[in-house]
PDB file of C-alpha atoms in Angstrom:
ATOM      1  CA  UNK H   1       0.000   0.000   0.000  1.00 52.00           C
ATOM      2  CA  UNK H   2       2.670   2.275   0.624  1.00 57.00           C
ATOM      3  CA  UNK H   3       3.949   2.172  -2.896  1.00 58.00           C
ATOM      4  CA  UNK H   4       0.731   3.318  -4.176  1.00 64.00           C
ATOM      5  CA  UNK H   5       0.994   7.179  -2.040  1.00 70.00           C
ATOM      6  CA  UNK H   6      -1.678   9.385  -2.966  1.00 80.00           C
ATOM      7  CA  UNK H   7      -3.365   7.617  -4.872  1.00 84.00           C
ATOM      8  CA  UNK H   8      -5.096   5.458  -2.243  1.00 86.00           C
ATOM      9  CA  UNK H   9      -6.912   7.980  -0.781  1.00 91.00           C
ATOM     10  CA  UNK H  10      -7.523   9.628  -4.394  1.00 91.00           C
ATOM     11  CA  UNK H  11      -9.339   5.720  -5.189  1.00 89.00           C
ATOM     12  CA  UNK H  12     -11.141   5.938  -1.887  1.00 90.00           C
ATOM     13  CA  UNK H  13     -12.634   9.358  -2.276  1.00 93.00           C
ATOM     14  CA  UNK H  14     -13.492   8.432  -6.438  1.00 91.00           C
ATOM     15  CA  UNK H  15     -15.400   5.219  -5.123  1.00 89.00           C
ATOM     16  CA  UNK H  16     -17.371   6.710  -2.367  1.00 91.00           C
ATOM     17  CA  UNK H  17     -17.953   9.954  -4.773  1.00 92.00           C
ATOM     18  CA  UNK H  18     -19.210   7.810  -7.512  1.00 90.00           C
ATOM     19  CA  UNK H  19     -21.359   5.480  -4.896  1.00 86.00           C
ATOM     20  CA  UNK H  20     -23.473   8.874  -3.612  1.00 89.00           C
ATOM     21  CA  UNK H  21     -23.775  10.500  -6.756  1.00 89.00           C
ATOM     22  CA  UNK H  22     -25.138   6.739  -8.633  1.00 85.00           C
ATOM     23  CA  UNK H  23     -27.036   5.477  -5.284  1.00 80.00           C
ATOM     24  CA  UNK H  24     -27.287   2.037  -6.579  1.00 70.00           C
ATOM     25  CA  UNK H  25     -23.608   1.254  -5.552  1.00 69.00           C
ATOM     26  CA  UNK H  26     -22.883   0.594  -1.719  1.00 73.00           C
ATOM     27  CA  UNK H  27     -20.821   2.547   0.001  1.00 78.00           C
ATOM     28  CA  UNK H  28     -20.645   1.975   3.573  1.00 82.00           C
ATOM     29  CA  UNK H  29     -17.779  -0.612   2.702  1.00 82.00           C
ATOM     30  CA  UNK H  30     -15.395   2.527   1.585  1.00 86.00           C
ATOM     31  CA  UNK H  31     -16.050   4.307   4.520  1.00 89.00           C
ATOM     32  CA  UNK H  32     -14.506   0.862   6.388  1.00 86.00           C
ATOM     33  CA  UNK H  33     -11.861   0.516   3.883  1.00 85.00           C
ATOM     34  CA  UNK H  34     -11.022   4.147   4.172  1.00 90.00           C
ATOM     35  CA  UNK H  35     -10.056   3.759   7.985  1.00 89.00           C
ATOM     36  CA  UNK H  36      -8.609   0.309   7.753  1.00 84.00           C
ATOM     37  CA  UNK H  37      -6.309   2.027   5.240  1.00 86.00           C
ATOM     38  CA  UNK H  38      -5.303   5.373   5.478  1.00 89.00           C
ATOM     39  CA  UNK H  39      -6.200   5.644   9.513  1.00 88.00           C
ATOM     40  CA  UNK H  40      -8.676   7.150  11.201  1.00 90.00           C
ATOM     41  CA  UNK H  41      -7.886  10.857  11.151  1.00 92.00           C
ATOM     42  CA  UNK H  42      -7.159  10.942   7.231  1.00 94.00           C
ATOM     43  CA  UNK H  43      -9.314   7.845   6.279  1.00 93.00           C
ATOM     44  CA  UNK H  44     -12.571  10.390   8.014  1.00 95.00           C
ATOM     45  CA  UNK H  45     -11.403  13.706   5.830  1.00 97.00           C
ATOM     46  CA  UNK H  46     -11.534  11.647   2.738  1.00 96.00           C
ATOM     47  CA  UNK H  47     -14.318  10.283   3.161  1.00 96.00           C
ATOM     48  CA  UNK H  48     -16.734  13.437   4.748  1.00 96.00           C
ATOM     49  CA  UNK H  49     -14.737  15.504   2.068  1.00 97.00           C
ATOM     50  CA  UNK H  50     -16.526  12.698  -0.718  1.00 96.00           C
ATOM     51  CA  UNK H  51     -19.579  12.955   0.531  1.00 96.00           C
ATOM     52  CA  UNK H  52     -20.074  16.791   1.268  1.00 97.00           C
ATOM     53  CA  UNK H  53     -19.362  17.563  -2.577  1.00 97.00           C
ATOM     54  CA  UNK H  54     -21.202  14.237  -3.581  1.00 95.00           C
ATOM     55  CA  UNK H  55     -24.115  15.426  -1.756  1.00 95.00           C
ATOM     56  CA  UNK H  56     -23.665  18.418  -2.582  1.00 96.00           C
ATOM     57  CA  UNK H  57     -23.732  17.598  -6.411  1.00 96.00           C
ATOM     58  CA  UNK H  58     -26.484  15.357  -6.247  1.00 93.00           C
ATOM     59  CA  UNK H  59     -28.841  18.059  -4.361  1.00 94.00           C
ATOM     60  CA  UNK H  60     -27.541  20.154  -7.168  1.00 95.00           C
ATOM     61  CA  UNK H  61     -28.157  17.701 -10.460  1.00 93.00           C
ATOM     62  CA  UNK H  62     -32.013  17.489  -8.664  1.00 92.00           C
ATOM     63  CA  UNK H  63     -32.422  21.302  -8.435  1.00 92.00           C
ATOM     64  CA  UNK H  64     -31.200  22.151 -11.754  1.00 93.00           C
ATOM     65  CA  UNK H  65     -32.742  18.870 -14.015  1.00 92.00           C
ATOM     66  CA  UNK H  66     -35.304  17.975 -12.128  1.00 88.00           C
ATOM     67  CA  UNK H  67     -37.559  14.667 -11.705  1.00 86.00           C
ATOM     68  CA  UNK H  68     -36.750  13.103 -14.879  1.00 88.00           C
ATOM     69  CA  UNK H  69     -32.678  12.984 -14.159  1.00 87.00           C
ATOM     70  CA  UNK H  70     -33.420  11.176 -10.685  1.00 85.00           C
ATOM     71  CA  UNK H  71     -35.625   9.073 -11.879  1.00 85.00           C
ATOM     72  CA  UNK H  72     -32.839   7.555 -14.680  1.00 84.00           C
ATOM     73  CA  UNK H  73     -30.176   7.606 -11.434  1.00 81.00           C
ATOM     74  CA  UNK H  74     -31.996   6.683  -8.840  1.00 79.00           C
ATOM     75  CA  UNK H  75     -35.128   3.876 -10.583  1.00 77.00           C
ATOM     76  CA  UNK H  76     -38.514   4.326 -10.642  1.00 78.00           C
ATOM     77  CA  UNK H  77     -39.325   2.138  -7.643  1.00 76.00           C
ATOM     78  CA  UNK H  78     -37.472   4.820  -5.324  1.00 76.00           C
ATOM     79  CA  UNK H  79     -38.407   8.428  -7.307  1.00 78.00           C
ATOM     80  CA  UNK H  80     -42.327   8.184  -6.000  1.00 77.00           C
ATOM     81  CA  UNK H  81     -41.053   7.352  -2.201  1.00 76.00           C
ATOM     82  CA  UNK H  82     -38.521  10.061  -2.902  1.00 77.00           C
ATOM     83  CA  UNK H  83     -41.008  12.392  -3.305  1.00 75.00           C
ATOM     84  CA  UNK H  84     -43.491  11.788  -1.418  1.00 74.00           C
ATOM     85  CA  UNK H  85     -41.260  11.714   1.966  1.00 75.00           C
ATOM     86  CA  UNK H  86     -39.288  14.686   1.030  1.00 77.00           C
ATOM     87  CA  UNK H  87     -42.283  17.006   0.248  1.00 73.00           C
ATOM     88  CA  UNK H  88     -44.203  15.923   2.912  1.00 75.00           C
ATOM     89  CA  UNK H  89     -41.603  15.413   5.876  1.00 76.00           C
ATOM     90  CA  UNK H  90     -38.072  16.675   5.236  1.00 81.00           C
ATOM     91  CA  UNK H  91     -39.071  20.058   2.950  1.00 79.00           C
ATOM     92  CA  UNK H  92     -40.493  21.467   6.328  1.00 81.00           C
ATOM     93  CA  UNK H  93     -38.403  19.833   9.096  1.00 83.00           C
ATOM     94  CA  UNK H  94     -34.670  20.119  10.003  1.00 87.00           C
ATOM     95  CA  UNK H  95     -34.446  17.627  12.255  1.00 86.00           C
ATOM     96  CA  UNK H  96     -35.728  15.246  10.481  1.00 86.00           C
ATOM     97  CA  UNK H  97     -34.100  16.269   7.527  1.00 88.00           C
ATOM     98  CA  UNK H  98     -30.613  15.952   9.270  1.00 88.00           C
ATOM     99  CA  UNK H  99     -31.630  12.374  10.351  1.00 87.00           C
ATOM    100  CA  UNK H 100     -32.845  10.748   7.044  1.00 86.00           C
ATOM    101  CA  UNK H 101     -28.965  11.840   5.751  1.00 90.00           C
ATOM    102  CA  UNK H 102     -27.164  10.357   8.541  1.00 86.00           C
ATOM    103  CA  UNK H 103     -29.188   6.877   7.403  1.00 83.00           C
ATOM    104  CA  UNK H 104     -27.999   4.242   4.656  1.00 80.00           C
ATOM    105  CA  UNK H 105     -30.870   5.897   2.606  1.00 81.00           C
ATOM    106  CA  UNK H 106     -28.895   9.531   2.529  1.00 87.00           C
ATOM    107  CA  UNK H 107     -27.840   9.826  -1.003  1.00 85.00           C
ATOM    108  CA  UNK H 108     -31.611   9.093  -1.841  1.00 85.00           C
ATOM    109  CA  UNK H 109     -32.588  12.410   0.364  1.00 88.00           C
ATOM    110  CA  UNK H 110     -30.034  14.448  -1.169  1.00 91.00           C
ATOM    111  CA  UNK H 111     -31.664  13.716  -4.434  1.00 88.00           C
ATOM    112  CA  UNK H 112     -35.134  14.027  -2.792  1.00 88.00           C
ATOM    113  CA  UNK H 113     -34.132  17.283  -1.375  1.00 90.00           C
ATOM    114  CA  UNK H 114     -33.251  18.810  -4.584  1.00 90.00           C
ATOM    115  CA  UNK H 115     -36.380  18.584  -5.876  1.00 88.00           C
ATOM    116  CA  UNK H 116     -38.369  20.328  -2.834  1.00 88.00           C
ATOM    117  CA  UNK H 117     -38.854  24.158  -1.843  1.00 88.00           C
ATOM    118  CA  UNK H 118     -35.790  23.504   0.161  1.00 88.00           C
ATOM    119  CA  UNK H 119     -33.260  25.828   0.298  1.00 90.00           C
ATOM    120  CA  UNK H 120     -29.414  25.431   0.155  1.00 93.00           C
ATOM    121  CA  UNK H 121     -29.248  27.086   2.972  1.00 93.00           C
ATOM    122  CA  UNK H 122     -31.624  24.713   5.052  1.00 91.00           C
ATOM    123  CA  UNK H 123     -29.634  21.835   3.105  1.00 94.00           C
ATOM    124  CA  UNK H 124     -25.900  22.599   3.482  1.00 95.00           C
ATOM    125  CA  UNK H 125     -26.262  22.176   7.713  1.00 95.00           C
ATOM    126  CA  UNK H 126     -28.078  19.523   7.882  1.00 94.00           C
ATOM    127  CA  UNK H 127     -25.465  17.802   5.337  1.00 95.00           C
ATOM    128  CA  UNK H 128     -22.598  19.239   7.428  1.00 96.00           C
ATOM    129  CA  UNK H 129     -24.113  17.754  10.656  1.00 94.00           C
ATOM    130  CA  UNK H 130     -24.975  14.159   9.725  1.00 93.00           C
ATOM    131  CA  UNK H 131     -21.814  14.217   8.429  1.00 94.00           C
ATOM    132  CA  UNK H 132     -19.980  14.894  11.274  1.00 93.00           C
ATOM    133  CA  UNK H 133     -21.755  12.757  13.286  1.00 90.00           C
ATOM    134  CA  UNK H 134     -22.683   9.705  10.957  1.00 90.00           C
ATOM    135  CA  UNK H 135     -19.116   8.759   9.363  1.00 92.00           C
ATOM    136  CA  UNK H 136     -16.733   8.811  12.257  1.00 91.00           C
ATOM    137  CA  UNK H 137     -18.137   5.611  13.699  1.00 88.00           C
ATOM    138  CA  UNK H 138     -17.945   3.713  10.345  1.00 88.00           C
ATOM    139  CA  UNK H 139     -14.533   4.955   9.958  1.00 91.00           C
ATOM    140  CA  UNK H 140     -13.218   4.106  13.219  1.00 87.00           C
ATOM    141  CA  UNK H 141     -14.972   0.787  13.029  1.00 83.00           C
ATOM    142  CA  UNK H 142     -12.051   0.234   9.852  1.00 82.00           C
ATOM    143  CA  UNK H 143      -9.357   1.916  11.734  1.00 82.00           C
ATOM    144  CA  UNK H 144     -10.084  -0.151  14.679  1.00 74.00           C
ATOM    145  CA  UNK H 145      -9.885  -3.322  12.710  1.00 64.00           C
ATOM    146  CA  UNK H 146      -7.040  -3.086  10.526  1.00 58.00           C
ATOM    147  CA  UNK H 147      -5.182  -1.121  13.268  1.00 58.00           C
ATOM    148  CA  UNK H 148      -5.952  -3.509  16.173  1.00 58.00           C
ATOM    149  CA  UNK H 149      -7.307  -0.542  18.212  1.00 56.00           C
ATOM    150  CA  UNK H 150      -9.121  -1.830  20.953  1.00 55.00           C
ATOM    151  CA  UNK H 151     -10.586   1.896  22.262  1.00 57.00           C
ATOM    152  CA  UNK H 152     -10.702   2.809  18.594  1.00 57.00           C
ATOM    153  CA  UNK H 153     -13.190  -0.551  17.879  1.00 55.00           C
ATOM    154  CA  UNK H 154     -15.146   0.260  21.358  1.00 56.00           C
ATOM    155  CA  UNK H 155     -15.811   3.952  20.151  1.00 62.00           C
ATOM    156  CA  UNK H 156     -16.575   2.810  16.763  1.00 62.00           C
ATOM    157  CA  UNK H 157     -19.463   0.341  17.683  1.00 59.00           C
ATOM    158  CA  UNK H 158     -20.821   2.318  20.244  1.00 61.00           C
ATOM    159  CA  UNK H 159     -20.991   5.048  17.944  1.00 68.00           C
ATOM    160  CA  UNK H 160     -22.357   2.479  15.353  1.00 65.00           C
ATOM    161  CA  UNK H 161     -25.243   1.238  17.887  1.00 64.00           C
ATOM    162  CA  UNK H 162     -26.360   5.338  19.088  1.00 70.00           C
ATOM    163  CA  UNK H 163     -26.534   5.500  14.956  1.00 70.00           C
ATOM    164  CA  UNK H 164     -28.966   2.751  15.159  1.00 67.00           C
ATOM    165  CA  UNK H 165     -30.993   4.477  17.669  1.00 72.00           C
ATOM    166  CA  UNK H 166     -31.183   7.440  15.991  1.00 75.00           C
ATOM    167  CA  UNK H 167     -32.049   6.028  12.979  1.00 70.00           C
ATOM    168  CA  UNK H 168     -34.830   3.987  14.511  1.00 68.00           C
ATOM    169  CA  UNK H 169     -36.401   6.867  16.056  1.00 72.00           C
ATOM    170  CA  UNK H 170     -36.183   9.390  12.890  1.00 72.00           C
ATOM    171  CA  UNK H 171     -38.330   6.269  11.212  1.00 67.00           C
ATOM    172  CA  UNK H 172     -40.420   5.802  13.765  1.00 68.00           C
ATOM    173  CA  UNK H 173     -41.568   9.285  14.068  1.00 67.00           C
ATOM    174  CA  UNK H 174     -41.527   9.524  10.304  1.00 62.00           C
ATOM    175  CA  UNK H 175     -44.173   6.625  10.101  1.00 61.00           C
ATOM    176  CA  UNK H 176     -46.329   8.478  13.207  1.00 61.00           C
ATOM    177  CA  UNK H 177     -46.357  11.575  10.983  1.00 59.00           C
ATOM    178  CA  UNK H 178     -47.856   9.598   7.607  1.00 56.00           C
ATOM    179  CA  UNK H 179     -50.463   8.307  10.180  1.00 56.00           C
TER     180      UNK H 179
END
C-alpha cells in the first residue's frame, strides 16, 4: 500500500464519490476501507470531504434537471417514495431532515431534497451535521480493525449502535407523521 501514495486515498474518495452520486452502488464498505487504510484521522477527511461535494452535487443535479434525471439515477421504484417523503416530511423539518442523511438511505434524500422548496441554505447544515456525526463511527470501526485498536473498535461500535438508535427513532416518528 505504501507504494501506491496518494493515490489510495484519491481511489477511496473516487469510489465513495461515484457510490453517492449513482445510489445504486454501496458505500458503507469505503467508509470501512477508508479507515482500515489510510487511519482514522485521514481515512474520516476523505471520506466526509466525498460525501459533502457528492451530496452536494447530487442536491444540485435534482435542483437544476429535475424529476426526470433522478428518476434515470436513482429507478422508478425509489423516485415516487422520494417524493413523497421529502415534500411531505423533510421540505419542512430540520431535524428530520438531518436524520434521514445520517441513514444508509442519505444519497436518496439528497436527491429528494433537490427537488423540494428547500433551500441550500436549510440543506448545506443539515449535510454538514450528519456528516460529522454519521461517518466517524464507520470509519473508526475500519481503523479499529485493521489497526488492532481496541478503544478505537469500542468507540466505533458504540458510535455504530447510538446510529442505530437514531435512525430507529427518525423512522419511527416519520411513520407516526404519515399516520
Amino acid at each position: 500500500m505504501e507504494g501506491l501514495g496518494n493515490w489510495v486515498p484519491i481511489g477511496i474518495f473516487l469510489l465513495r464519490f461515484t457510490s453517492v452520486v449513482i445510489p445504486a452502488l454501496p458505500g458503507t464498505a469505503y467508509s470501512v476501507l477508508s479507515g482500515g487504510l489510510l487511519g482514522f484521522t485521514k481515512g474520516l477527511l476523505v471520506i466526509c470531504l466525498a460525501d459533502l461535494l457528492s451530496c452536494s452535487l447530487s442536491f444540485s443535479l435534482s435542483r437544476r434537471y429535475g424529476r426526470d434525471l433522478v428518476q434515470k439515477l436513482v429507478g422508478t421504484k425509489f423516485i415516487n417514495k422520494i417524493d413523497h417523503l421529502s415534500q411531505s416530511h423533510l421540505e419542512h423539518n430540520f431535524f428530520l431532515l438531518t436524520g434521514f442523511l445520517m441513514t444508509g438511505f442519505f444519497d436518496f434524500v439528497c436527491y429528494g431534497v433537490g427537488l423540494t422548496q428547500a433551500s441550500w441554505r436549510k440543506f448545506a447544515p443539515a449535510l454538514v451535521i450528519s456528516i460529522a456525526i454519521s461517518n466517524p463511527p464507520i470509519v473508526a470501526l475500519g481503523a479499529g480493525l485493521l489497526e488492532g485498536g481496541k478503544l478505537l473498535l469500542g468507540l466505533a461500535l458504540l458510535g455504530v449502535f447510538a446510529l442505530a438508535i437514531i435512525t430507529g427513532l427518525v423512522q419511527r416518528s416519520s411513520s407516526t407523521m404519515e399516520e
